Each structure stands twice: as C-alpha cells, then as structure tokens.
PDB file of C-alpha atoms in Angstrom:
ATOM      1  CA  UNK A 287      -6.006 -14.631 -24.734  1.00 45.00           C
ATOM      2  CA  UNK A 288      -3.770 -16.752 -22.091  1.00 62.00           C
ATOM      3  CA  UNK A 289      -5.233 -17.693 -18.578  1.00 67.00           C
ATOM      4  CA  UNK A 290      -2.098 -16.207 -16.386  1.00 74.00           C
ATOM      5  CA  UNK A 291      -2.682 -12.492 -18.590  1.00 87.00           C
ATOM      6  CA  UNK A 292      -6.116 -12.351 -17.932  1.00 90.00           C
ATOM      7  CA  UNK A 293      -5.852 -13.143 -14.364  1.00 90.00           C
ATOM      8  CA  UNK A 294      -2.753 -10.563 -14.106  1.00 92.00           C
ATOM      9  CA  UNK A 295      -5.550  -7.832 -15.809  1.00 92.00           C
ATOM     10  CA  UNK A 296      -8.075  -9.114 -12.985  1.00 93.00           C
ATOM     11  CA  UNK A 297      -5.644  -8.496 -10.126  1.00 92.00           C
ATOM     12  CA  UNK A 298      -5.052  -5.490 -11.618  1.00 92.00           C
ATOM     13  CA  UNK A 299      -8.560  -4.486 -11.244  1.00 92.00           C
ATOM     14  CA  UNK A 300      -9.124  -5.759  -8.111  1.00 93.00           C
ATOM     15  CA  UNK A 301      -6.384  -4.612  -6.783  1.00 93.00           C
ATOM     16  CA  UNK A 302      -7.669  -0.423  -7.703  1.00 91.00           C
ATOM     17  CA  UNK A 303     -11.137  -0.955  -7.232  1.00 91.00           C
ATOM     18  CA  UNK A 304      -9.938  -1.763  -3.558  1.00 91.00           C
ATOM     19  CA  UNK A 305      -7.632   1.268  -3.831  1.00 89.00           C
ATOM     20  CA  UNK A 306     -10.982   2.893  -4.472  1.00 88.00           C
ATOM     21  CA  UNK A 307     -12.784   2.074  -1.940  1.00 87.00           C
ATOM     22  CA  UNK A 308     -10.742   2.948   0.822  1.00 87.00           C
ATOM     23  CA  UNK A 309     -11.497   6.390   0.246  1.00 82.00           C
ATOM     24  CA  UNK A 310     -14.542   6.010   1.758  1.00 81.00           C
ATOM     25  CA  UNK A 311     -12.954   4.267   4.835  1.00 81.00           C
ATOM     26  CA  UNK A 312     -10.441   6.766   5.379  1.00 81.00           C
ATOM     27  CA  UNK A 313     -13.189   9.441   5.180  1.00 78.00           C
ATOM     28  CA  UNK A 314     -15.280   7.723   8.140  1.00 77.00           C
ATOM     29  CA  UNK A 315     -12.254   7.504  10.146  1.00 74.00           C
ATOM     30  CA  UNK A 316     -11.204  11.789   9.508  1.00 71.00           C
ATOM     31  CA  UNK A 317     -14.228  12.496   9.377  1.00 73.00           C
ATOM     32  CA  UNK A 318     -13.691  14.673   5.522  1.00 75.00           C
ATOM     33  CA  UNK A 319     -14.334  13.388   2.429  1.00 80.00           C
ATOM     34  CA  UNK A 320     -11.177  11.767   0.206  1.00 79.00           C
ATOM     35  CA  UNK A 321     -10.697  10.814  -3.770  1.00 81.00           C
ATOM     36  CA  UNK A 322      -8.254   8.288  -3.811  1.00 84.00           C
ATOM     37  CA  UNK A 323      -7.545   7.715  -7.718  1.00 83.00           C
ATOM     38  CA  UNK A 324      -5.102   4.589  -8.823  1.00 84.00           C
ATOM     39  CA  UNK A 325      -2.821   6.727 -11.166  1.00 87.00           C
ATOM     40  CA  UNK A 326      -1.310   3.922 -12.789  1.00 91.00           C
ATOM     41  CA  UNK A 327      -0.622   0.166 -11.959  1.00 93.00           C
ATOM     42  CA  UNK A 328       1.592  -2.392 -13.617  1.00 93.00           C
ATOM     43  CA  UNK A 329       2.929  -6.034 -12.454  1.00 94.00           C
ATOM     44  CA  UNK A 330       6.236  -6.945 -13.552  1.00 92.00           C
ATOM     45  CA  UNK A 331       9.426  -9.396 -11.883  1.00 91.00           C
ATOM     46  CA  UNK A 332      11.281  -7.809  -8.219  1.00 91.00           C
ATOM     47  CA  UNK A 333      14.122  -7.031 -10.493  1.00 89.00           C
ATOM     48  CA  UNK A 334      12.691  -4.331 -12.688  1.00 90.00           C
ATOM     49  CA  UNK A 335      10.721  -2.397  -9.820  1.00 89.00           C
ATOM     50  CA  UNK A 336      14.312  -2.313  -7.731  1.00 88.00           C
ATOM     51  CA  UNK A 337      15.977  -1.103 -11.495  1.00 86.00           C
ATOM     52  CA  UNK A 338      13.140   1.697 -11.645  1.00 85.00           C
ATOM     53  CA  UNK A 339      13.403   2.702  -7.875  1.00 89.00           C
ATOM     54  CA  UNK A 340      17.129   2.879  -7.552  1.00 87.00           C
ATOM     55  CA  UNK A 341      16.814   6.487  -8.583  1.00 85.00           C
ATOM     56  CA  UNK A 342      14.258   7.758  -6.617  1.00 88.00           C
ATOM     57  CA  UNK A 343      15.976   9.707  -3.852  1.00 90.00           C
ATOM     58  CA  UNK A 344      13.093  11.219  -2.169  1.00 92.00           C
ATOM     59  CA  UNK A 345      12.363   9.629   1.648  1.00 95.00           C
ATOM     60  CA  UNK A 346       9.470   8.042   2.135  1.00 95.00           C
ATOM     61  CA  UNK A 347       7.333   6.543   5.207  1.00 94.00           C
ATOM     62  CA  UNK A 348       6.961   2.777   4.373  1.00 95.00           C
ATOM     63  CA  UNK A 349       4.347   0.465   5.710  1.00 96.00           C
ATOM     64  CA  UNK A 350       5.017  -3.426   5.679  1.00 97.00           C
ATOM     65  CA  UNK A 351       2.588  -5.732   5.825  1.00 96.00           C
ATOM     66  CA  UNK A 352       2.996  -9.492   5.560  1.00 95.00           C
ATOM     67  CA  UNK A 353       1.465 -12.635   4.923  1.00 93.00           C
ATOM     68  CA  UNK A 354       2.627 -16.379   3.753  1.00 90.00           C
ATOM     69  CA  UNK A 355       4.344 -15.677   0.548  1.00 90.00           C
ATOM     70  CA  UNK A 356       3.786 -12.118   0.589  1.00 93.00           C
ATOM     71  CA  UNK A 357       4.624  -7.954   1.427  1.00 96.00           C
ATOM     72  CA  UNK A 358       1.915  -5.096   1.278  1.00 96.00           C
ATOM     73  CA  UNK A 359       4.011  -2.361   1.145  1.00 96.00           C
ATOM     74  CA  UNK A 360       2.415   1.385   1.559  1.00 96.00           C
ATOM     75  CA  UNK A 361       5.228   4.281   0.842  1.00 95.00           C
ATOM     76  CA  UNK A 362       4.155   8.027   1.201  1.00 93.00           C
ATOM     77  CA  UNK A 363       6.731  10.786   0.255  1.00 93.00           C
ATOM     78  CA  UNK A 364       8.389  12.139   4.112  1.00 92.00           C
ATOM     79  CA  UNK A 365       7.428  15.946   3.475  1.00 91.00           C
ATOM     80  CA  UNK A 366       3.608  14.826   3.029  1.00 88.00           C
ATOM     81  CA  UNK A 367       3.583  12.855   6.976  1.00 87.00           C
ATOM     82  CA  UNK A 368       2.227  16.565   8.904  1.00 85.00           C
ATOM     83  CA  UNK A 369      -0.711  16.819   6.249  1.00 83.00           C
ATOM     84  CA  UNK A 370      -1.174  13.425   7.043  1.00 82.00           C
ATOM     85  CA  UNK A 371      -0.933  13.797  10.845  1.00 83.00           C
ATOM     86  CA  UNK A 372      -2.613  16.637  11.466  1.00 80.00           C
ATOM     87  CA  UNK A 373      -5.464  15.152   8.882  1.00 77.00           C
ATOM     88  CA  UNK A 374      -6.066  12.106  10.987  1.00 76.00           C
ATOM     89  CA  UNK A 375      -4.802  12.708  14.351  1.00 73.00           C
ATOM     90  CA  UNK A 376      -4.968  16.872  15.012  1.00 71.00           C
ATOM     91  CA  UNK A 377      -3.793  18.370  18.530  1.00 68.00           C
ATOM     92  CA  UNK A 378      -6.631  18.939  20.402  1.00 64.00           C
ATOM     93  CA  UNK A 379      -7.147  21.438  23.380  1.00 60.00           C
ATOM     94  CA  UNK A 380      -6.965  18.549  25.944  1.00 59.00           C
ATOM     95  CA  UNK A 381      -3.471  17.136  24.071  1.00 54.00           C
ATOM     96  CA  UNK A 382      -2.206  20.266  22.887  1.00 55.00           C
ATOM     97  CA  UNK A 383       0.888  17.794  21.846  1.00 59.00           C
ATOM     98  CA  UNK A 384      -1.625  15.697  20.170  1.00 54.00           C
ATOM     99  CA  UNK A 385      -0.263  11.377  19.605  1.00 60.00           C
ATOM    100  CA  UNK A 386       3.136  11.024  20.193  1.00 68.00           C
ATOM    101  CA  UNK A 387       5.179  10.286  17.203  1.00 80.00           C
ATOM    102  CA  UNK A 388       2.272  11.256  15.375  1.00 81.00           C
ATOM    103  CA  UNK A 389       3.605  11.552  11.657  1.00 85.00           C
ATOM    104  CA  UNK A 390       4.494   6.909  12.375  1.00 88.00           C
ATOM    105  CA  UNK A 391       1.273   6.671  13.605  1.00 87.00           C
ATOM    106  CA  UNK A 392      -1.400   8.404  11.299  1.00 86.00           C
ATOM    107  CA  UNK A 393       1.042   6.859   8.470  1.00 90.00           C
ATOM    108  CA  UNK A 394       0.547   3.313   9.701  1.00 91.00           C
ATOM    109  CA  UNK A 395      -3.067   4.198  10.550  1.00 90.00           C
ATOM    110  CA  UNK A 396      -3.859   5.214   6.630  1.00 89.00           C
ATOM    111  CA  UNK A 397      -2.109   2.305   4.717  1.00 93.00           C
ATOM    112  CA  UNK A 398      -3.697  -0.242   7.402  1.00 93.00           C
ATOM    113  CA  UNK A 399      -6.795   1.692   6.032  1.00 91.00           C
ATOM    114  CA  UNK A 400      -5.798   1.224   1.696  1.00 92.00           C
ATOM    115  CA  UNK A 401      -4.023  -1.982   2.642  1.00 95.00           C
ATOM    116  CA  UNK A 402      -6.881  -3.842   4.293  1.00 94.00           C
ATOM    117  CA  UNK A 403      -9.522  -2.477   1.599  1.00 93.00           C
ATOM    118  CA  UNK A 404      -7.165  -4.255  -0.383  1.00 94.00           C
ATOM    119  CA  UNK A 405      -6.632  -7.135   0.321  1.00 94.00           C
ATOM    120  CA  UNK A 406     -10.830  -7.753   1.373  1.00 94.00           C
ATOM    121  CA  UNK A 407     -11.611  -7.458  -2.647  1.00 94.00           C
ATOM    122  CA  UNK A 408      -8.630  -9.255  -3.577  1.00 94.00           C
ATOM    123  CA  UNK A 409      -9.695 -11.791  -0.623  1.00 93.00           C
ATOM    124  CA  UNK A 410     -13.717 -12.202  -1.709  1.00 93.00           C
ATOM    125  CA  UNK A 411     -12.507 -12.615  -5.426  1.00 91.00           C
ATOM    126  CA  UNK A 412     -10.594 -15.241  -4.688  1.00 91.00           C
ATOM    127  CA  UNK A 413     -12.172 -17.229  -2.001  1.00 90.00           C
ATOM    128  CA  UNK A 414      -9.823 -17.091   0.430  1.00 90.00           C
ATOM    129  CA  UNK A 415      -8.785 -15.199   3.425  1.00 88.00           C
ATOM    130  CA  UNK A 416      -5.339 -13.004   3.835  1.00 90.00           C
ATOM    131  CA  UNK A 417      -4.010 -12.527   7.842  1.00 91.00           C
ATOM    132  CA  UNK A 418      -2.588  -9.353   7.112  1.00 94.00           C
ATOM    133  CA  UNK A 419       0.177  -8.425  10.094  1.00 95.00           C
ATOM    134  CA  UNK A 420       0.100  -5.847  11.516  1.00 94.00           C
ATOM    135  CA  UNK A 421       2.166  -2.551   9.837  1.00 94.00           C
ATOM    136  CA  UNK A 422       6.160  -2.079  10.161  1.00 95.00           C
ATOM    137  CA  UNK A 423       6.861   1.459   9.230  1.00 94.00           C
ATOM    138  CA  UNK A 424      10.075   2.529   8.949  1.00 94.00           C
ATOM    139  CA  UNK A 425      11.417   5.131   6.462  1.00 93.00           C
ATOM    140  CA  UNK A 426      14.293   5.567   3.476  1.00 95.00           C
ATOM    141  CA  UNK A 427      14.095   5.383  -0.318  1.00 95.00           C
ATOM    142  CA  UNK A 428      11.881   3.554  -2.028  1.00 94.00           C
ATOM    143  CA  UNK A 429      14.602   1.004  -3.276  1.00 94.00           C
ATOM    144  CA  UNK A 430      15.131   0.541   0.386  1.00 95.00           C
ATOM    145  CA  UNK A 431      11.828   0.029   1.180  1.00 95.00           C
ATOM    146  CA  UNK A 432      11.266  -2.406  -1.169  1.00 94.00           C
ATOM    147  CA  UNK A 433      14.413  -4.563   0.094  1.00 93.00           C
ATOM    148  CA  UNK A 434      12.815  -4.643   2.871  1.00 94.00           C
ATOM    149  CA  UNK A 435      10.210  -6.140   1.935  1.00 94.00           C
ATOM    150  CA  UNK A 436      11.793  -8.649   0.000  1.00 92.00           C
ATOM    151  CA  UNK A 437      13.258  -9.626   2.868  1.00 92.00           C
ATOM    152  CA  UNK A 438      10.001  -9.988   4.660  1.00 93.00           C
ATOM    153  CA  UNK A 439       8.990 -13.126   2.117  1.00 88.00           C
ATOM    154  CA  UNK A 440      10.829 -16.144   3.437  1.00 79.00           C
ATOM    155  CA  UNK A 441      10.236 -18.268   0.093  1.00 78.00           C
ATOM    156  CA  UNK A 442      12.608 -18.815  -2.600  1.00 77.00           C
ATOM    157  CA  UNK A 443      12.124 -18.256  -6.202  1.00 80.00           C
ATOM    158  CA  UNK A 444      11.755 -15.452  -8.309  1.00 86.00           C
ATOM    159  CA  UNK A 445       9.102 -12.393  -7.022  1.00 90.00           C
ATOM    160  CA  UNK A 446       6.626 -10.480  -8.752  1.00 92.00           C
ATOM    161  CA  UNK A 447       5.525  -7.131  -7.631  1.00 93.00           C
ATOM    162  CA  UNK A 448       2.815  -5.056  -8.360  1.00 94.00           C
ATOM    163  CA  UNK A 449       3.090  -1.332  -8.015  1.00 93.00           C
ATOM    164  CA  UNK A 450       0.278   0.883  -8.173  1.00 93.00           C
ATOM    165  CA  UNK A 451       0.306   4.559  -8.158  1.00 92.00           C
ATOM    166  CA  UNK A 452      -2.491   6.005  -6.403  1.00 92.00           C
ATOM    167  CA  UNK A 453      -3.360  10.167  -5.788  1.00 88.00           C
ATOM    168  CA  UNK A 454      -4.866  10.749  -2.534  1.00 86.00           C
ATOM    169  CA  UNK A 455      -6.503  14.063  -1.989  1.00 83.00           C
ATOM    170  CA  UNK A 456      -8.778  15.823   0.670  1.00 79.00           C
ATOM    171  CA  UNK A 457      -9.729  19.459   0.950  1.00 79.00           C
ATOM    172  CA  UNK A 458      -6.794  20.265   3.409  1.00 76.00           C
ATOM    173  CA  UNK A 459      -4.257  17.874   1.592  1.00 79.00           C
ATOM    174  CA  UNK A 460      -3.014  16.144  -1.712  1.00 83.00           C
ATOM    175  CA  UNK A 461      -0.771  13.835  -1.670  1.00 86.00           C
ATOM    176  CA  UNK A 462       0.938  10.663  -3.935  1.00 88.00           C
ATOM    177  CA  UNK A 463       1.447   7.387  -2.677  1.00 92.00           C
ATOM    178  CA  UNK A 464       2.587   4.069  -3.715  1.00 92.00           C
ATOM    179  CA  UNK A 465       0.402   0.747  -2.946  1.00 94.00           C
ATOM    180  CA  UNK A 466       2.546  -2.302  -3.464  1.00 95.00           C
ATOM    181  CA  UNK A 467       2.380  -5.817  -3.461  1.00 95.00           C
ATOM    182  CA  UNK A 468       4.967  -8.304  -3.720  1.00 95.00           C
ATOM    183  CA  UNK A 469       4.051 -12.166  -3.931  1.00 94.00           C
ATOM    184  CA  UNK A 470       6.154 -15.281  -4.450  1.00 92.00           C
ATOM    185  CA  UNK A 471       6.082 -17.884  -7.083  1.00 91.00           C
ATOM    186  CA  UNK A 472       3.929 -19.358  -5.297  1.00 90.00           C
ATOM    187  CA  UNK A 473       1.479 -17.214  -4.027  1.00 90.00           C
ATOM    188  CA  UNK A 474       1.250 -15.818  -7.439  1.00 92.00           C
ATOM    189  CA  UNK A 475      -0.286 -18.970  -8.604  1.00 91.00           C
ATOM    190  CA  UNK A 476      -2.442 -19.038  -5.646  1.00 90.00           C
ATOM    191  CA  UNK A 477      -4.028 -15.741  -6.296  1.00 90.00           C
ATOM    192  CA  UNK A 478      -4.236 -16.329 -10.801  1.00 92.00           C
ATOM    193  CA  UNK A 479      -5.266 -20.258 -10.162  1.00 91.00           C
ATOM    194  CA  UNK A 480      -8.342 -18.922  -8.084  1.00 91.00           C
ATOM    195  CA  UNK A 481      -8.734 -15.728 -10.480  1.00 89.00           C
ATOM    196  CA  UNK A 482      -9.028 -18.139 -14.142  1.00 81.00           C
TER     197      UNK A 482
END
C-alpha cells in the first residue's frame, strides 16, 4: 500500500468526520436537531471536477474560505436559501423584517460551521493550525464557483480537489450541498506528509 494512497484515504475519512461533527454545532446555533451525512467523497485533479460540474446549470450560493495554499468552498442550492434562512435567522415580532440579506447571512454562517468543523478535525490529525479567512459568499453555477476558488490559490502547479456531497436535514428542511477542499501541490504534500 503506497503512502500517498493511505494518506488520501485518511484525509477523505477526516473530512467525512468533520462534516458529521458539524451537525452538533448546527444544532446549537439553530436549536434544532440536524443530521449531516456524507453521501459520497472523492479526490481528483481539479480539471476532472471542472469537467464534471460544467453541465450543472443550477444556481448555488458559494462560501469561499481561503488559507495559504488552499480554499474551502461550500456550495448550497439557491432554492434551499429561504428554508435555511428561516431555520437560522427567523424573523421575529421585534424584527419582522429579520436580518438584512437573510439568505446570504445564514448560508455564510452554516458554511462557517461546516468548514470550521472539517478544518478542526484535519488540523488536529495533522498537528498543524489552519488559519481560515472569513467566508466570501457569491452566487452562480458550481463550475463558476469552483473557478473562483481556483483563482484564490496564488501558487502555480497542479491543484487537487476533494469533493464531498453532503445531505443536510432537520425537521423543517432537507438539502444537498457540496463541501470542496481545493489544494495546491505544496499544501497537499504537507497534509499527506503529516498524515503518513
């Protein structure tokens, strides 16, 4: 068994565990029980995922989190925005209008919880700190959001992507989302070395 193959499997396992851990954090914020289940997870060169996503025309919200050598990206279908906003930032009698731009704000917060749960599990296993930026929320097709992520990594060379398809549900809503980790060659090598 080669070391890179073992490190890749361990990285995928850790990301899946982080996604699962995020359910407890989501529950604390929304005071609702959540289930986050990784439906599938895989790793491949960036070009492969760009080709796969090119045919997906559905609009998504995307939350990008940068760190040296990589980007975390959470993509949630736009059609799920109102339900997530109602779950996390409901209007009240005191503020009937609710929070300004509730959908973007709630999706930024949900993405922040999921990404930080994943990053914490990976960082602990690798014995390193992962310093993430605040989320930058944008809107578009998955291929466009992934292109934006690629442009946020300044280093040259081949980029690899871990793509996790996740199902999130609570009593009030159910939605699929994608959690993406885009890595430069150098960052991937550091992670794999730490996991080996």
